[in-house]
mmCIF file of C-alpha atoms in Angstrom:
data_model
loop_
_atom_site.group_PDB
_atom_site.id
_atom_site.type_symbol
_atom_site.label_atom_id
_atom_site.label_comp_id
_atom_site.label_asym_id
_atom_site.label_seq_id
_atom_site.Cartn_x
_atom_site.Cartn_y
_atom_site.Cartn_z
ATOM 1 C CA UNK W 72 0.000 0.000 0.000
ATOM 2 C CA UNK W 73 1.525 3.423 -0.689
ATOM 3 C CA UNK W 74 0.573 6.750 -0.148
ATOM 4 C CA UNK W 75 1.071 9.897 -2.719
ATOM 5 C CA UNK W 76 1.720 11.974 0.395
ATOM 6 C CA UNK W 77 4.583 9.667 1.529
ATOM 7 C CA UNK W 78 6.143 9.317 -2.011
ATOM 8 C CA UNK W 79 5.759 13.419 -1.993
ATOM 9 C CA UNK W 80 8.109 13.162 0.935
ATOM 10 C CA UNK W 81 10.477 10.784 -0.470
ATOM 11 C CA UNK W 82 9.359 8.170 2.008
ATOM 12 C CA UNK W 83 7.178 5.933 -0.295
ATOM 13 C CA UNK W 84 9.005 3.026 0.417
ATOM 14 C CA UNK W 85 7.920 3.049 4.220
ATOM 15 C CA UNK W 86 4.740 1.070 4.727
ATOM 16 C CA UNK W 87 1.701 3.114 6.230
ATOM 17 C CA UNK W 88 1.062 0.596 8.697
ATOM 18 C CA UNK W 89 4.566 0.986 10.341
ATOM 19 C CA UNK W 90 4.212 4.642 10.117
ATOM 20 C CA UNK W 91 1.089 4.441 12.117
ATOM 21 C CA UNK W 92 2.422 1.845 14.758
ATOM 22 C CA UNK W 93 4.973 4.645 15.258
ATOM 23 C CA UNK W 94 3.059 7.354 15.697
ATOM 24 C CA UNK W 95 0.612 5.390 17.995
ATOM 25 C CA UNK W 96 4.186 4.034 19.901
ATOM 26 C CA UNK W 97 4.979 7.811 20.392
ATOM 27 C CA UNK W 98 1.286 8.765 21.456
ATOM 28 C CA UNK W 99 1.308 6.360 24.227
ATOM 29 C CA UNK W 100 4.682 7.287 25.273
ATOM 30 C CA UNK W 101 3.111 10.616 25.340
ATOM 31 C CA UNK W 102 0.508 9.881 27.561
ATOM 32 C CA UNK W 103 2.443 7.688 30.039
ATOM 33 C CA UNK W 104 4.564 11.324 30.159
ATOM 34 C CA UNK W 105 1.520 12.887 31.021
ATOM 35 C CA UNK W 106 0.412 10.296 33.283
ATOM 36 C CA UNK W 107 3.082 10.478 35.199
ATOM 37 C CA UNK W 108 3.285 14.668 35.205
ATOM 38 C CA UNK W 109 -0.217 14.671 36.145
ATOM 39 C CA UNK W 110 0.608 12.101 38.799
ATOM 40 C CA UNK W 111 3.484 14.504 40.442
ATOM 41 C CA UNK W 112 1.565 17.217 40.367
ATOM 42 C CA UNK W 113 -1.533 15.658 42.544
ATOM 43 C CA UNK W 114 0.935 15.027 44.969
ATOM 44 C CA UNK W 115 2.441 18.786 45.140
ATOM 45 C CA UNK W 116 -1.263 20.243 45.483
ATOM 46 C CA UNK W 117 -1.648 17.500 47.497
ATOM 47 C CA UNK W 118 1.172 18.619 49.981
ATOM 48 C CA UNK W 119 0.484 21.859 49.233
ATOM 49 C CA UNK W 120 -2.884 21.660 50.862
ATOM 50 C CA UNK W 121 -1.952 19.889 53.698
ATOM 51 C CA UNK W 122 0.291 23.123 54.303
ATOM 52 C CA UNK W 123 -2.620 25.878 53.931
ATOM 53 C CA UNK W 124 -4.953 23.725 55.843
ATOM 54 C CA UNK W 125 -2.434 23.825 58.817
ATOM 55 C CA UNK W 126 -1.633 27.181 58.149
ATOM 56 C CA UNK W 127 -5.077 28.415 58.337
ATOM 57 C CA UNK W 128 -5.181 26.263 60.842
ATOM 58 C CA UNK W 129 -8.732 24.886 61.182
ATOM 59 C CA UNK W 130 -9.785 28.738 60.815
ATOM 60 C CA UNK W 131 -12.489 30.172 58.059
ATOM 61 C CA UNK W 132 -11.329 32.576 55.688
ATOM 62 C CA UNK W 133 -13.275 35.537 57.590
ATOM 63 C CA UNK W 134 -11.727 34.613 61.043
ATOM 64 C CA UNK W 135 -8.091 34.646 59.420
ATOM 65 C CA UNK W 136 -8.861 37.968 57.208
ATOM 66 C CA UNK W 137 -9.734 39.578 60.642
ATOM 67 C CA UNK W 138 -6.466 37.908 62.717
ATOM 68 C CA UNK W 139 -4.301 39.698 59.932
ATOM 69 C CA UNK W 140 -6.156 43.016 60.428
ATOM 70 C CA UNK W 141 -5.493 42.925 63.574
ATOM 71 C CA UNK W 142 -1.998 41.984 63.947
ATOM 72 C CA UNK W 143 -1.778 45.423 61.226
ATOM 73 C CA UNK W 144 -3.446 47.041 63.992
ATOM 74 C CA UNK W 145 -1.521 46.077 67.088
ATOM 75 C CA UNK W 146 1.772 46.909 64.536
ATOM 76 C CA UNK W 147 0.834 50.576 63.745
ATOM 77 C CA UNK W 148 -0.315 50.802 67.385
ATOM 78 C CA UNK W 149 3.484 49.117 68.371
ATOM 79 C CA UNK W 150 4.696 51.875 65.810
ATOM 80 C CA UNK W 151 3.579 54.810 67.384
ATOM 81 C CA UNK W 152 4.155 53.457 71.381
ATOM 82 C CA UNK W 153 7.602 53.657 69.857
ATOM 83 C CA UNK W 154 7.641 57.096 67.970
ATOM 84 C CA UNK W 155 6.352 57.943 71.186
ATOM 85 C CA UNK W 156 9.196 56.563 73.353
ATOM 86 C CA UNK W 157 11.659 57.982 71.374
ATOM 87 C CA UNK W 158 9.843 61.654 71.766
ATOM 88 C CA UNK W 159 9.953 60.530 75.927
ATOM 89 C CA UNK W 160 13.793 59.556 75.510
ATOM 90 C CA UNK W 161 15.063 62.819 73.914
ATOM 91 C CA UNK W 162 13.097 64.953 76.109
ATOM 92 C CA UNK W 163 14.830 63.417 78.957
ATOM 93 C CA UNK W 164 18.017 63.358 77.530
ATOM 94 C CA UNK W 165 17.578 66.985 77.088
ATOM 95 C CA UNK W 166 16.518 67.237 80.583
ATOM 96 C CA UNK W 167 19.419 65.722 81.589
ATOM 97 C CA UNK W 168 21.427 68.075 80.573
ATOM 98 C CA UNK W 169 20.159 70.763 82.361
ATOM 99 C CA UNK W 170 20.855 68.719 85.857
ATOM 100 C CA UNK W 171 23.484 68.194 88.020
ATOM 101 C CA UNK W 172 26.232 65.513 87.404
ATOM 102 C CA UNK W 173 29.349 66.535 88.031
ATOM 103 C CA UNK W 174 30.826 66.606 91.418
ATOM 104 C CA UNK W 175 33.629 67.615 93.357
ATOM 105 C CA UNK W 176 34.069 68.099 96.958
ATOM 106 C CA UNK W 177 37.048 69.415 99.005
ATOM 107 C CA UNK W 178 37.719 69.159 102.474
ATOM 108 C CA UNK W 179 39.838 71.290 104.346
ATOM 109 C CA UNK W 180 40.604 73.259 107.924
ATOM 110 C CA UNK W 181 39.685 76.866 107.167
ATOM 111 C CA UNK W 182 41.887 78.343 109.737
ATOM 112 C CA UNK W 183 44.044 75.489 110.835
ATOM 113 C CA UNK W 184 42.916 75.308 114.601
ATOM 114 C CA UNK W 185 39.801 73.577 114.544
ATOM 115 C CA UNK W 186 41.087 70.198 112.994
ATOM 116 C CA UNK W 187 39.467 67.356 111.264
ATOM 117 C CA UNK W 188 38.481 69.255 108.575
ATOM 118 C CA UNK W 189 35.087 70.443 109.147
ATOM 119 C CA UNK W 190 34.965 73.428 106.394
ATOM 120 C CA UNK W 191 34.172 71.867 102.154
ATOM 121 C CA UNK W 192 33.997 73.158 99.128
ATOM 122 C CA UNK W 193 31.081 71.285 96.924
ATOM 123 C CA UNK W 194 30.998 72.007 93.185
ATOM 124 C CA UNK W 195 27.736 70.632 90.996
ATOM 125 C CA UNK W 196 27.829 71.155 87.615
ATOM 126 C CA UNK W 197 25.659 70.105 85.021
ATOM 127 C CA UNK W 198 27.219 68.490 81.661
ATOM 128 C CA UNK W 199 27.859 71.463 80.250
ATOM 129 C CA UNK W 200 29.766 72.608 83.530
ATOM 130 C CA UNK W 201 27.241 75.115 84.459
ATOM 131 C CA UNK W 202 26.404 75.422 88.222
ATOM 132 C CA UNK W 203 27.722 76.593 91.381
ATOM 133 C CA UNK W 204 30.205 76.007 94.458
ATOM 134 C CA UNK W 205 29.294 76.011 97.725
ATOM 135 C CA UNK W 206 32.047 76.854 100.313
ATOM 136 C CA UNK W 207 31.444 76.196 104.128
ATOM 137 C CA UNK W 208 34.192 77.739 106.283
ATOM 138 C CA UNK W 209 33.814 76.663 110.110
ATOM 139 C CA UNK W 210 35.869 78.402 112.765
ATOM 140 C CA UNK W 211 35.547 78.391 116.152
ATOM 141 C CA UNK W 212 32.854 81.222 115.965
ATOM 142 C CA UNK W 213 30.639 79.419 113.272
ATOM 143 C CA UNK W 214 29.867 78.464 110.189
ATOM 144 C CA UNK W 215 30.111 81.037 107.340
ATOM 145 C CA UNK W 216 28.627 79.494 103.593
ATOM 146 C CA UNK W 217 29.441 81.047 100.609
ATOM 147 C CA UNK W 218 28.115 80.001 96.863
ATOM 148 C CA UNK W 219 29.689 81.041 93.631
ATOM 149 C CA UNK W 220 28.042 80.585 90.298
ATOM 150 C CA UNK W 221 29.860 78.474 87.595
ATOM 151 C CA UNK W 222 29.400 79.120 83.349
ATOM 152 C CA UNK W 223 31.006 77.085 81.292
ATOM 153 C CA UNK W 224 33.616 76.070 84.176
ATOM 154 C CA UNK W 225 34.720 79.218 84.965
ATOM 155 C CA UNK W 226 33.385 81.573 87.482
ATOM 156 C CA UNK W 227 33.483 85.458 87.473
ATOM 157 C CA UNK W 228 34.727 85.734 91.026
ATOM 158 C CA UNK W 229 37.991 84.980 92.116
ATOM 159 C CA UNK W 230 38.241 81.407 93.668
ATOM 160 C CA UNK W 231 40.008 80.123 96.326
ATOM 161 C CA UNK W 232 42.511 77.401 96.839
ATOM 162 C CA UNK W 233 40.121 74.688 97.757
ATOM 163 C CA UNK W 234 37.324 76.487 95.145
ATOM 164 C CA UNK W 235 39.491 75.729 92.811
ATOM 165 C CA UNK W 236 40.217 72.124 93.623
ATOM 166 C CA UNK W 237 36.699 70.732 93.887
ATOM 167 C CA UNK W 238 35.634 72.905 90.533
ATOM 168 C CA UNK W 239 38.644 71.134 88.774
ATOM 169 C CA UNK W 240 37.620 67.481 90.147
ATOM 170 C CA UNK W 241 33.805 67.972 88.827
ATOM 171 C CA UNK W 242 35.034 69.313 85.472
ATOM 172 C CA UNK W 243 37.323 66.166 85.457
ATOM 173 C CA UNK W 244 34.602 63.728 86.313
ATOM 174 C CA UNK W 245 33.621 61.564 83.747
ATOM 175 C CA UNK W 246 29.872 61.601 82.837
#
């Protein structure tokens, strides 16, 4: 049997029925390709399902739709709590500033007859070494105290000995 479209190939010499066992040898290879595509897939929806189902986790699609709203809300409710902490932490930082940390402290006998050295000098200053000194002189009269202000770690009155000490150990102290 020949065929005038196989002899307008140049294949007239192959028989039609071998040509069609081919053709049906490469259709069922074909399918059994398929077959076994289709066969991998089911098994990765498969697994695939079993991973929504336990992330939705026995949960309607309503219930979850409203668990992811509010997780959005407790996050821009998290968000500003923070903004708001940060405001809180600067403003006390700048408060800080303004306070006293710095100290120094001198002890001393004012007029060398009283012993144990009952008159100080106290400096506080704040960080940027603005503040004051207190000076307590006891003699055998009483108690005399005497404050000098402090800008910038100087101070526009003279200062004395022991002044000058407990100024220079508060400027010196670390913060």
């Amino acid at each position: 049997m020949s065929s005038a479209l196989l002899d307008s190939l140049g294949l007239g010499y192959i028989d039609i029925a071998y040509f069609l066992i081919g053709i049906a040898g490469v259709t069922i290879l074909l399918f059994i390709i398929l077959l076994v595509l289709l066969i991998v897939q089911i098994k990765k929806l498969s697994k695939l399902r079993v991973r929504i189902d336990k992330f939705m986790g026995g949960k309607d699609a309503k219930s979850f739709e409203k668990e992811i709203t509010g997780i959005f809300e407790d996050n821009s409710f998290l968000k500003a709590a923070a903004e708001k902490n940060k405001k809180d932490i600067r403003k006390l930082f700048h408060n800080m500033e303004c306070t006293y940390q710095k100290c120094g402290i001198v002890k001393y006998d004012a007029f060398r007859q009283m012993g144990g050295k009952m008159s100080f000098c106290l400096a506080l200053l704040d960080k940027r070494n603005n503040g004051f000194i207190i000076n307590s002189v006891h003699s055998s009269d009483g108690c005399y105290t005497y404050t000098k202000e402090i800008r910038g770690g100087n101070c526009s009155i003279a200062l004395g000995e022991e002044e000058e000490q407990a100024l220079n150990a508060a400027i010196q102290e670390k913060e």
